PDB file of C-alpha atoms in Angstrom:
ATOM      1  CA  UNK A  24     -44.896 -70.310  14.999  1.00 97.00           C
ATOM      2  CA  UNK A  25     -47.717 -68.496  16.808  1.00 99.00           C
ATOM      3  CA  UNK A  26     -48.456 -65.152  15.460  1.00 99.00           C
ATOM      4  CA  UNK A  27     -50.898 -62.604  16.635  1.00 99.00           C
ATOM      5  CA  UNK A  28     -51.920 -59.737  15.192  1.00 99.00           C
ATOM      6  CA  UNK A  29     -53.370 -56.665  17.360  1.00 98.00           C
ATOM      7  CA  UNK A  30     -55.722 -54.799  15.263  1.00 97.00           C
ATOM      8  CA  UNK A  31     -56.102 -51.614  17.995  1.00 96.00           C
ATOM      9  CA  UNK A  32     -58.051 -48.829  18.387  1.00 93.00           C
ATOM     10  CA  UNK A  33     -55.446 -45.844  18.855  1.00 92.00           C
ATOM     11  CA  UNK A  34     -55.715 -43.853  21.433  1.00 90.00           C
ATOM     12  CA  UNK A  35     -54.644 -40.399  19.659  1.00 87.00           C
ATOM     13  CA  UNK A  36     -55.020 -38.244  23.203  1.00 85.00           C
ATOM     14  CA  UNK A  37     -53.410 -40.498  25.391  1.00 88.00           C
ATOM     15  CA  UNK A  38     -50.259 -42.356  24.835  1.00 89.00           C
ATOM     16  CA  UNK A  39     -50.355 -43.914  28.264  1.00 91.00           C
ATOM     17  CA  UNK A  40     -53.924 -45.262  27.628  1.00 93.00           C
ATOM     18  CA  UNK A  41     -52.090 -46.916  24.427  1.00 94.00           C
ATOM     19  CA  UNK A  42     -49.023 -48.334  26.653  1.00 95.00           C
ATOM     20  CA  UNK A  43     -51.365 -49.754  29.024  1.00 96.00           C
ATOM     21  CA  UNK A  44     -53.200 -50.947  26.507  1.00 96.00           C
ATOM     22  CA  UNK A  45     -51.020 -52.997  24.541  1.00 97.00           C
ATOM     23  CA  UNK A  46     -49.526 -54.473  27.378  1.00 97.00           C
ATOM     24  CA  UNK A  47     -52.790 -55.912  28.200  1.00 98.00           C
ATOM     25  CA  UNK A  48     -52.831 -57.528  24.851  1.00 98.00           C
ATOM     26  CA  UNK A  49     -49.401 -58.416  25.504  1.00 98.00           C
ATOM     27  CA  UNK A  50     -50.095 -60.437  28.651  1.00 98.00           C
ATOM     28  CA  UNK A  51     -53.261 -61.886  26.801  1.00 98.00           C
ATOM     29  CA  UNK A  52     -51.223 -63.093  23.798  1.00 98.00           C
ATOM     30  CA  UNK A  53     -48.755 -64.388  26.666  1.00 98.00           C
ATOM     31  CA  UNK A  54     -51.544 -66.781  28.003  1.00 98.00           C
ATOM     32  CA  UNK A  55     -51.872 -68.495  24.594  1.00 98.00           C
ATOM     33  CA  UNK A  56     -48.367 -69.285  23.700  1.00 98.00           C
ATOM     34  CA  UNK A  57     -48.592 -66.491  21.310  1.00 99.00           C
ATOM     35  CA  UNK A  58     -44.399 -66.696  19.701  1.00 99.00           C
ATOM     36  CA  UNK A  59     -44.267 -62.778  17.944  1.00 99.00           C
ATOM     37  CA  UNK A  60     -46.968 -60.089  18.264  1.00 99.00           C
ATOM     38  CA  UNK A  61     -47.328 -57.282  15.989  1.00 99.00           C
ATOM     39  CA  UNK A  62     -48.733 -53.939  16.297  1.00 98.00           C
ATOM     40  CA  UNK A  63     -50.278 -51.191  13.762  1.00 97.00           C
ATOM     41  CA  UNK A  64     -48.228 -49.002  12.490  1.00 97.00           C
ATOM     42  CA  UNK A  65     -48.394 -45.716  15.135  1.00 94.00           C
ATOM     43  CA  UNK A  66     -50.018 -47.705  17.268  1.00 93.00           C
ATOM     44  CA  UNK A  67     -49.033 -45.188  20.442  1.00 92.00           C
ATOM     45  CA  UNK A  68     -50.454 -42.418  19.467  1.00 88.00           C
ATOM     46  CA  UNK A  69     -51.620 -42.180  15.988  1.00 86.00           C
ATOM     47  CA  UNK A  70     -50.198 -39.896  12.844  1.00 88.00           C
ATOM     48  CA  UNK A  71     -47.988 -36.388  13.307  1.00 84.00           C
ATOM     49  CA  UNK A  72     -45.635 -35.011  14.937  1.00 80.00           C
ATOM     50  CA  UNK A  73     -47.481 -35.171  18.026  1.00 77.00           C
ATOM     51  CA  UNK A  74     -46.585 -38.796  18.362  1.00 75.00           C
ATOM     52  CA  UNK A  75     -43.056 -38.538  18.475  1.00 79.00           C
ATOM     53  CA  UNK A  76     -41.728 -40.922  20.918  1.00 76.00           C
ATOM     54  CA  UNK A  77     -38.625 -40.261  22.985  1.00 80.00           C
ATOM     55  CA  UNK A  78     -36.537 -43.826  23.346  1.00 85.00           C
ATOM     56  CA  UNK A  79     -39.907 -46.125  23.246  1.00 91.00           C
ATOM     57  CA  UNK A  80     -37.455 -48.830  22.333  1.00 94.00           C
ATOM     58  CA  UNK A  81     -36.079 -48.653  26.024  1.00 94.00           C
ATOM     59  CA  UNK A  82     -39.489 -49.771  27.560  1.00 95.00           C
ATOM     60  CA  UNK A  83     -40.420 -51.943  24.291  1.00 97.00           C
ATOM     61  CA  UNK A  84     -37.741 -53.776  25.125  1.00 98.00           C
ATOM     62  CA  UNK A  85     -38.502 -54.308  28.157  1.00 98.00           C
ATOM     63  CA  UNK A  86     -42.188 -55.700  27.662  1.00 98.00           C
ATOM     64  CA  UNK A  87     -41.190 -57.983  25.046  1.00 98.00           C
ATOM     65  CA  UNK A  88     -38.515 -59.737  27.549  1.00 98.00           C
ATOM     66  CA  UNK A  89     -41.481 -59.699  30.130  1.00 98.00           C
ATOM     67  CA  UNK A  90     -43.474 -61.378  28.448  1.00 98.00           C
ATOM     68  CA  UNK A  91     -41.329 -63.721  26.654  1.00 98.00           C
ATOM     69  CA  UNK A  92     -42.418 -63.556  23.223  1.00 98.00           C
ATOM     70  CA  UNK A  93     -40.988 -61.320  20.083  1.00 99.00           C
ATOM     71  CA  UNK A  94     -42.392 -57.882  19.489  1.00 99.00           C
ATOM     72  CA  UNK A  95     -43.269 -55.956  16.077  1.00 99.00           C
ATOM     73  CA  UNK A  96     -44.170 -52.651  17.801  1.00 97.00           C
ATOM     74  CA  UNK A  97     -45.782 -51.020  14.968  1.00 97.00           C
ATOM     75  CA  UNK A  98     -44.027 -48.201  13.964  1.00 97.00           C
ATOM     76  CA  UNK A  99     -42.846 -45.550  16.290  1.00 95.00           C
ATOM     77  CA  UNK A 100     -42.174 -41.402  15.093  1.00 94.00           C
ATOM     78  CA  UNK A 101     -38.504 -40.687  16.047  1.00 94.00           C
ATOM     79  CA  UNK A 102     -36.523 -37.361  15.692  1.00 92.00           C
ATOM     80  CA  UNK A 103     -32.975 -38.090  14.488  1.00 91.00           C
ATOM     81  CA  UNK A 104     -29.956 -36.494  15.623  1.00 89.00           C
ATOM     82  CA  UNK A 105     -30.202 -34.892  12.285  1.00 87.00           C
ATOM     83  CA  UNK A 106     -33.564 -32.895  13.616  1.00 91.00           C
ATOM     84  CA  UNK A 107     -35.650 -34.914  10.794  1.00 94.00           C
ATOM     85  CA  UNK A 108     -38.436 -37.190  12.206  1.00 94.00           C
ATOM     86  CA  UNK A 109     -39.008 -41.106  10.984  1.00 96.00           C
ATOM     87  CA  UNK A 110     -41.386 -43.728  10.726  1.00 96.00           C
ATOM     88  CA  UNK A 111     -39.550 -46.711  12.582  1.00 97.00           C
ATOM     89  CA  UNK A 112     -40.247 -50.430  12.772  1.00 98.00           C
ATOM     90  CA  UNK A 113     -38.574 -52.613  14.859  1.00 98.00           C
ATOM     91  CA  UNK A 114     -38.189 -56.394  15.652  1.00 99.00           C
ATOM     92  CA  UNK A 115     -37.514 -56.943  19.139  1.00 99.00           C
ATOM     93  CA  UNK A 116     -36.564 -60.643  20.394  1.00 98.00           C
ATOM     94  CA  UNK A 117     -37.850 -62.402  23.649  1.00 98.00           C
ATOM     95  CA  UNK A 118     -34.622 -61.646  25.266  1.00 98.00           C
ATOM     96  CA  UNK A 119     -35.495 -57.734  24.596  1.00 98.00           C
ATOM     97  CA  UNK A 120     -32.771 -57.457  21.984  1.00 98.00           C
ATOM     98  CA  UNK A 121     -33.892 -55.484  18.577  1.00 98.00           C
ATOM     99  CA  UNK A 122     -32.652 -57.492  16.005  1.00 99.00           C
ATOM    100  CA  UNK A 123     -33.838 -55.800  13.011  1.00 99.00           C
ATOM    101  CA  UNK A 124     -34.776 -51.549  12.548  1.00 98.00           C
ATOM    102  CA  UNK A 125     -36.321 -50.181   9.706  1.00 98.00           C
ATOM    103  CA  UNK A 126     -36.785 -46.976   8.309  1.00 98.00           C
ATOM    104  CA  UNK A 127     -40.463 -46.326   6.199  1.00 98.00           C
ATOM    105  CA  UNK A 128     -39.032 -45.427   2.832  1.00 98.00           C
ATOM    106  CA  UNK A 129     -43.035 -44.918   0.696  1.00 97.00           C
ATOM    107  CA  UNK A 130     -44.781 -42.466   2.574  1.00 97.00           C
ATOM    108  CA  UNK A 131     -48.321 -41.286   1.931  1.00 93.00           C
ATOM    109  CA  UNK A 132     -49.077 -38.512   0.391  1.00 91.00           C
ATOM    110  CA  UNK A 133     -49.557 -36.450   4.050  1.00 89.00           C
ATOM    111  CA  UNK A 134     -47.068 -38.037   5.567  1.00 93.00           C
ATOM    112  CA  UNK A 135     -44.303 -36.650   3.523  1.00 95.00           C
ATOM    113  CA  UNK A 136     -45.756 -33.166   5.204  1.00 94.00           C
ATOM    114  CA  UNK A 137     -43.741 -33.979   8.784  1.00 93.00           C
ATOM    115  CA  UNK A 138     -41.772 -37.278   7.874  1.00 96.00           C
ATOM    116  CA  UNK A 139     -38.892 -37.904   5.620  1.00 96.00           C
ATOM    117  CA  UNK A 140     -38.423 -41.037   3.902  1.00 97.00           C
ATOM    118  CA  UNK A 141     -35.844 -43.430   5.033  1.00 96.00           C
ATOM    119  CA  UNK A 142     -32.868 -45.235   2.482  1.00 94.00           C
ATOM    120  CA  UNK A 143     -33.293 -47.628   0.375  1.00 93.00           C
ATOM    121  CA  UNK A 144     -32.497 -49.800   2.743  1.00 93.00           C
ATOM    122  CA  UNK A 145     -34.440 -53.386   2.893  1.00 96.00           C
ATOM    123  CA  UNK A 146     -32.923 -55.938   5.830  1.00 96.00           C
ATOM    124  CA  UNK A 147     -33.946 -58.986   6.766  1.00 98.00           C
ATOM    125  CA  UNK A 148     -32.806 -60.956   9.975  1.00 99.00           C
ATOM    126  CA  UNK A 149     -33.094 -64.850  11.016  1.00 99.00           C
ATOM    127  CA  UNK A 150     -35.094 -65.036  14.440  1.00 99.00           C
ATOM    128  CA  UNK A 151     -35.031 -67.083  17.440  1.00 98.00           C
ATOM    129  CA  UNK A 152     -37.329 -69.586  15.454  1.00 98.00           C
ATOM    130  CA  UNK A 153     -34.626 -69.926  12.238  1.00 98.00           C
ATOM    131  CA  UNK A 154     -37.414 -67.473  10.710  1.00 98.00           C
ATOM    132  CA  UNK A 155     -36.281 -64.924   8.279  1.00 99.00           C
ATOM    133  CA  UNK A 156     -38.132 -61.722   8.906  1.00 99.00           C
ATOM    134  CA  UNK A 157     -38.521 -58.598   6.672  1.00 99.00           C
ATOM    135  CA  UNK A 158     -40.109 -55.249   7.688  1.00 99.00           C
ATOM    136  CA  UNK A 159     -41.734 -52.715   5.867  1.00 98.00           C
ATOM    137  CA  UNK A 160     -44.715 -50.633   6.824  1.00 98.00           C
ATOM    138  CA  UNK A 161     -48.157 -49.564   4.909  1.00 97.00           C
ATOM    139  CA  UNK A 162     -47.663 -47.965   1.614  1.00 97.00           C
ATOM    140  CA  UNK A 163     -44.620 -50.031   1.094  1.00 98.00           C
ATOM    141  CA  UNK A 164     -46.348 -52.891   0.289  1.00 98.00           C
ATOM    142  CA  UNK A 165     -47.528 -51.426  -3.070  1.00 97.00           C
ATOM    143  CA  UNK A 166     -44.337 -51.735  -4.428  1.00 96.00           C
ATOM    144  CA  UNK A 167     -42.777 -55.054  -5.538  1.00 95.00           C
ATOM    145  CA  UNK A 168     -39.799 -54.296  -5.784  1.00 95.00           C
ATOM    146  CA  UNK A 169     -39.499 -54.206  -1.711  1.00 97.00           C
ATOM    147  CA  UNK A 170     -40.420 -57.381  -1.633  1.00 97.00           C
ATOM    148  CA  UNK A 171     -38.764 -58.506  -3.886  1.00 96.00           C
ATOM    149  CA  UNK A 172     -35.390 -57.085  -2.230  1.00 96.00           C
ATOM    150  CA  UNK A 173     -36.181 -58.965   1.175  1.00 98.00           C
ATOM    151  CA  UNK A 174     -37.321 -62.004  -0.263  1.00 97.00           C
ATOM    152  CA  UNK A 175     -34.770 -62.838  -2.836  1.00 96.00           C
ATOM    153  CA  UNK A 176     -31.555 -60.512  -1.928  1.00 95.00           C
ATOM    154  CA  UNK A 177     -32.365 -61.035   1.742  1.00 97.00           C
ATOM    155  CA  UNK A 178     -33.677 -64.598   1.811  1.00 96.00           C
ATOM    156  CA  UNK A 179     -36.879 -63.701   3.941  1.00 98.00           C
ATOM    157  CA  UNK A 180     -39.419 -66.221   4.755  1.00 98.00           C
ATOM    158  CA  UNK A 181     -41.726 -63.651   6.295  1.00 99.00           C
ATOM    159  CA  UNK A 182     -42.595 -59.981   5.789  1.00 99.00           C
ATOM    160  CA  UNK A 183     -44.411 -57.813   8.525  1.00 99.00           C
ATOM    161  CA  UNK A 184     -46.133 -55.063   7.686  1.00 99.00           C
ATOM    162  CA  UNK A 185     -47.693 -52.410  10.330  1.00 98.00           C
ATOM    163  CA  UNK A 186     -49.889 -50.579   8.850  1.00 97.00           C
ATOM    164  CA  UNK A 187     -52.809 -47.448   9.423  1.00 95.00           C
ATOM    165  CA  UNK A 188     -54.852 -47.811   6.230  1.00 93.00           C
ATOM    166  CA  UNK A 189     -57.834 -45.408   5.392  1.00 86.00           C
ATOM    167  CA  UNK A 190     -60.956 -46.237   3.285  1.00 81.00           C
ATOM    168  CA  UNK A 191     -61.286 -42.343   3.119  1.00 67.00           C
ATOM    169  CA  UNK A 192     -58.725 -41.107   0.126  1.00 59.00           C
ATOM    170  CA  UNK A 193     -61.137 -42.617  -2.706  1.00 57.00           C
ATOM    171  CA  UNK A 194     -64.284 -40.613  -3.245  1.00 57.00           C
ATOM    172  CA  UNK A 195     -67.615 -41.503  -4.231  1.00 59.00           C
ATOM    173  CA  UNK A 196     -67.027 -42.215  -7.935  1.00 63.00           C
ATOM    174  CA  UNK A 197     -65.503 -45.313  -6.753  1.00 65.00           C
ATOM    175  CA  UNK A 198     -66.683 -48.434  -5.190  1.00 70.00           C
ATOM    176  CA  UNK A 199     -66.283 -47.335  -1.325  1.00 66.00           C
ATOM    177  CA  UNK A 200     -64.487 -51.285  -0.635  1.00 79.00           C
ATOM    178  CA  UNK A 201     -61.893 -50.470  -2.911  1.00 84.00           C
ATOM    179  CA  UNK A 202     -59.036 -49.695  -0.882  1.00 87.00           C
ATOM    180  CA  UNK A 203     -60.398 -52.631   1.228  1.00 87.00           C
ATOM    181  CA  UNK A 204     -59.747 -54.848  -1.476  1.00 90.00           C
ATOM    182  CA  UNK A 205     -56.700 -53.364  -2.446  1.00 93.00           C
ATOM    183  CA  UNK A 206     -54.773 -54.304   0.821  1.00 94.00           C
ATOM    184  CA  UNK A 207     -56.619 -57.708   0.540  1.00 94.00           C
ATOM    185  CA  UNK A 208     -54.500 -58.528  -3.064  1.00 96.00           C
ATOM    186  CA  UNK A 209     -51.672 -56.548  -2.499  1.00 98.00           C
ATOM    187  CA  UNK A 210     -51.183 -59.357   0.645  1.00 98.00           C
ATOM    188  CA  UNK A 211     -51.796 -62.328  -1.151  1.00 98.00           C
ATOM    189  CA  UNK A 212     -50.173 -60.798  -3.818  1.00 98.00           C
ATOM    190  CA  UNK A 213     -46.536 -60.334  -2.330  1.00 98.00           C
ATOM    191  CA  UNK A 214     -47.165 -63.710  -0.958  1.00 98.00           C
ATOM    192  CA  UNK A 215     -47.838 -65.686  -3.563  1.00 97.00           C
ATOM    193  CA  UNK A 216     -44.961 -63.960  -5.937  1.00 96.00           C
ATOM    194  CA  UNK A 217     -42.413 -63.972  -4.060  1.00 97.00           C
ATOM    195  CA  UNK A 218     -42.968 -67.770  -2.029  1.00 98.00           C
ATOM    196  CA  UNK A 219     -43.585 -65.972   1.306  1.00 98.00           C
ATOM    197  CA  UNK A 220     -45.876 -65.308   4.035  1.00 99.00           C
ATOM    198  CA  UNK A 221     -47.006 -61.850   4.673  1.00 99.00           C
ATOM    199  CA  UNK A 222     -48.319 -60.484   8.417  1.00 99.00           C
ATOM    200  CA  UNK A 223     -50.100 -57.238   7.695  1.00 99.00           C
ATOM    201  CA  UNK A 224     -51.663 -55.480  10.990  1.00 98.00           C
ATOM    202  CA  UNK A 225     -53.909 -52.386  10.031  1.00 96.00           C
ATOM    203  CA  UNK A 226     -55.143 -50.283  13.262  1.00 95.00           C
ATOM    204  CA  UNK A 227     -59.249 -49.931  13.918  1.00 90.00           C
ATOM    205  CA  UNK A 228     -60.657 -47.179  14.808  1.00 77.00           C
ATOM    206  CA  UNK A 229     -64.346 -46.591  13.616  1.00 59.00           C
ATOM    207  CA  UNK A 230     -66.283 -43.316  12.772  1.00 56.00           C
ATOM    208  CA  UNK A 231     -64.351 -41.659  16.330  1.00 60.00           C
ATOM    209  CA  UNK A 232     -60.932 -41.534  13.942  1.00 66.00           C
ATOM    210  CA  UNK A 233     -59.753 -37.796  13.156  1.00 70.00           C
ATOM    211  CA  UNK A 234     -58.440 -39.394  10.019  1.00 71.00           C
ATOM    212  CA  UNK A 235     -61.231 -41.192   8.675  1.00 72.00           C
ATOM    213  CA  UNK A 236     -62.579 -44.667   8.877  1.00 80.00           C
ATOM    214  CA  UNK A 237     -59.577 -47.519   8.496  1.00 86.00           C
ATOM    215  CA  UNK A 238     -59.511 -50.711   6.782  1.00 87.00           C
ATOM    216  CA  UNK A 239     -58.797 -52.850   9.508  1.00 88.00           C
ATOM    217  CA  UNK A 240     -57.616 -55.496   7.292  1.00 88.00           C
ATOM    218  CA  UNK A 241     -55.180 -57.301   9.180  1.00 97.00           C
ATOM    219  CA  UNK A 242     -54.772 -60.742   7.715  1.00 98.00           C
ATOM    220  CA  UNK A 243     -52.152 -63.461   6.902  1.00 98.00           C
ATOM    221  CA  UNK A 244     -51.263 -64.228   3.554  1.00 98.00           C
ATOM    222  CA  UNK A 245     -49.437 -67.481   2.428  1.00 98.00           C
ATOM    223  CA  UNK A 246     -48.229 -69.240  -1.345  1.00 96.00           C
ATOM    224  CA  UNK A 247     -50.487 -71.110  -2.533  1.00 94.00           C
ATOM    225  CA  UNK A 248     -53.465 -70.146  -0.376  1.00 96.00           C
ATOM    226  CA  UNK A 249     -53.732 -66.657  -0.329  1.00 96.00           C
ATOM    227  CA  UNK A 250     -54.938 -65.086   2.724  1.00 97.00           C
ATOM    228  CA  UNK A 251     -55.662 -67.853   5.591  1.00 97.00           C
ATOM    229  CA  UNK A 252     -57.287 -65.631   8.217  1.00 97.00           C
ATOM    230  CA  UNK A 253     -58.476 -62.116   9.052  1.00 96.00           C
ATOM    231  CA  UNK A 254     -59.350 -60.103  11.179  1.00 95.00           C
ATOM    232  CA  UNK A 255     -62.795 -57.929  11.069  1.00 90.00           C
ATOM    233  CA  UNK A 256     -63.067 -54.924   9.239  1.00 85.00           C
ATOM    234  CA  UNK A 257     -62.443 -51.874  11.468  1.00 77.00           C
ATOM    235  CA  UNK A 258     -62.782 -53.573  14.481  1.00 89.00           C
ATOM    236  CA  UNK A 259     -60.525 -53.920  17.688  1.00 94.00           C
ATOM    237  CA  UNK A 260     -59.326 -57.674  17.477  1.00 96.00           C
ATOM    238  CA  UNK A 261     -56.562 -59.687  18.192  1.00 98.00           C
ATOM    239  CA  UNK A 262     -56.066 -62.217  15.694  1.00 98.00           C
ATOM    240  CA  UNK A 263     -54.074 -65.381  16.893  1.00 98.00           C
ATOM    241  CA  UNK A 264     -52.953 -67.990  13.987  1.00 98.00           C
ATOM    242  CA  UNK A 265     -50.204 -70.833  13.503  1.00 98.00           C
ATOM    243  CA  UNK A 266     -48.021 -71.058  10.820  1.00 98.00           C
ATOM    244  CA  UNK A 267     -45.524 -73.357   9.595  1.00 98.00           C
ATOM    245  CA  UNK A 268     -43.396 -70.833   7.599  1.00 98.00           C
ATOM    246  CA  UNK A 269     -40.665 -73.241   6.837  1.00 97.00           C
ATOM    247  CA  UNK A 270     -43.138 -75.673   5.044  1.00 97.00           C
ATOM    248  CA  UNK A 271     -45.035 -72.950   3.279  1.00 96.00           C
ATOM    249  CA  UNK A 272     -42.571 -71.147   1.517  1.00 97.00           C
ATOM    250  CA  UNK A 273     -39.720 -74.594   0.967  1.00 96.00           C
ATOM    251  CA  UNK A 274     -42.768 -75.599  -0.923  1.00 95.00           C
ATOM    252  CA  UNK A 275     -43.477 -72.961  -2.936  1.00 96.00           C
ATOM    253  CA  UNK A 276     -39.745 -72.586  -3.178  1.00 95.00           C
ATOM    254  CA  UNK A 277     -39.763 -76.530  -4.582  1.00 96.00           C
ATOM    255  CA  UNK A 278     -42.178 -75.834  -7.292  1.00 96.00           C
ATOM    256  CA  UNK A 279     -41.800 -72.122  -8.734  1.00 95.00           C
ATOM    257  CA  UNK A 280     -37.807 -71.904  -7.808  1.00 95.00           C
ATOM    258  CA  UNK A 281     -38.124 -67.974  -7.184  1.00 93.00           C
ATOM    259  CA  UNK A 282     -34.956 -68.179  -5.394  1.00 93.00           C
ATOM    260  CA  UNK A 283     -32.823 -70.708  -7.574  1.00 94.00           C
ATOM    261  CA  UNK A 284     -33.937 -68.861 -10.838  1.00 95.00           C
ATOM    262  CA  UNK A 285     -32.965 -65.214  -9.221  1.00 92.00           C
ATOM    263  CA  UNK A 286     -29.824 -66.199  -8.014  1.00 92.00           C
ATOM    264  CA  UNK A 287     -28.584 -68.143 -11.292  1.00 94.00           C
ATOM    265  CA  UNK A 288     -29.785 -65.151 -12.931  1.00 92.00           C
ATOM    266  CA  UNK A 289     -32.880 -66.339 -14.861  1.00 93.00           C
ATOM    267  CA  UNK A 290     -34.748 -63.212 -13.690  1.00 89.00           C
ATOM    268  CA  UNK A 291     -34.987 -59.722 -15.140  1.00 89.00           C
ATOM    269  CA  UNK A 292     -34.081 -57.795 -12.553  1.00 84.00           C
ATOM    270  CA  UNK A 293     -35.763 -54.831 -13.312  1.00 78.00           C
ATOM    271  CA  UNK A 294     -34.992 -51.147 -15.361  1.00 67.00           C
ATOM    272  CA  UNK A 295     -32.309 -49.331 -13.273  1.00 62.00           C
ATOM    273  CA  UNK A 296     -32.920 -45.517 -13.850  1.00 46.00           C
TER     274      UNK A 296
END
């Protein structure tokens, strides 16, 4: 399976600049067989309110059936009927279907300000390719349990994570790659624990962000391995690589059994509050 990963430079004035945008990467990927692409997490128009999106699915849709290859779109701000607004991921299929929605459930810290926090909700969903895929988005990924859920309750094979990480919220005291490293363990990480492959896609935006300089870490994690590419830090990239999820994680599956020991029970579960 071909996977690319846009690491893009939001646009946070103009969400048409961003449409156009990404389907330019979209007819790029196109040209080299790319299978799924993937997207930063509020990749059309950056953080707040002032993102929300009105249907986007409509015309997602639409671009991932023109271009005949699945679509992560990042994550999208929605209002609800219920007058709350939502992080939202979304697969979308080659034939423009969405087979999978999710709801961010960790927000950070000043995202809680103008977002609220979706269930507990975890799914996973087998793609055109026999692949199953989790989402989750940023912040989630620091908790294990997520992963956990989609891996072992919902049998995935690969987790995708949109993401819009800043190296800003550590000060000085600290060594200024930390959250850079973070992301970089907290991939391999959730990959090597739970026998999967994780697709994390950070946005890029340099010293012109309003929110800080990002990571940019967008990489591919695997078992055994660790991460197997990556893209440059904090720099507009698309990063194209080939996997062959159903070998990586049946092997890992083969030697640490994370599945077989989980489902006969051999597992603690964890402290239910």
């Amino acid at each position: 399976m071909r996977i690319a990963l846009v690491q893009f430079n939001i646009d946070h004035k103009n969400k048409q600049t961003n449409w156009a945008r990404a389907e330019a990467y979209m007819a790029q990927a196109a040209q080299q067989d790319v299978d799924l692409i993937v997207f930063p997490e509020f990749f059309l128009g950056g953080p707040g309110r002032k993102s929300t999106l009105v249907n986007p699915t409509h015309q997602l849709c639409i671009l991932a059936k023109r271009y005949g290859m699945d679509l992560v779109p990042g994550t999208v701000i929605e209002q609800d009927d219920d007058g709350r607004y939502y992080n939202n991921a979304y697969y979308i299929d080659a034939s423009g279907k969405i087979l999978l929605k999710y709801t961010k459930v960790h927000l950070w810290q000043h995202e809680r300000k103008y977002l609220e926090p979706g269930a507990f909700t975890f799914g996973t969903v087998k793609n055109r390719f026999g692949i199953v895929v989790g989402l989750c988005a940023c912040w989630d990924i620091a908790n294990p349990a997520v992963f956990r859920e989609m891996a072992l309750n919902g049998n995935a094979n690969l987790v995708i994570v949109p993401a819009y990480w800043t190296m800003t919220e550590v000060d000085g005291g600290y060594d200024s790659a930390s959250e850079h490293n973070l992301v970089s363990h907290l991939c391999a990480s959730r990959a090597f624990e739970n026998g999967i492959c994780v697709a994390f896609c950070d946005a890029a935006e340099g010293a012109s962000s309003p929110y800080g300089r990002l990571t940019g870490a967008s990489r591919v994690a695997v078992p055994f391995k660790g991460v197997v590419t990556q893209a440059p830090d904090d720099t507009e990239h698309l990063l194209i690589t080939s996997l062959d999820i159903p070998l990586e994680t049946s092997t890992a599956e083969s030697l640490f059994q994370f599945k077989a020991d989980w489902h006969a029970g051999r597992v603690f579960p964890g402290s239910k509050l």
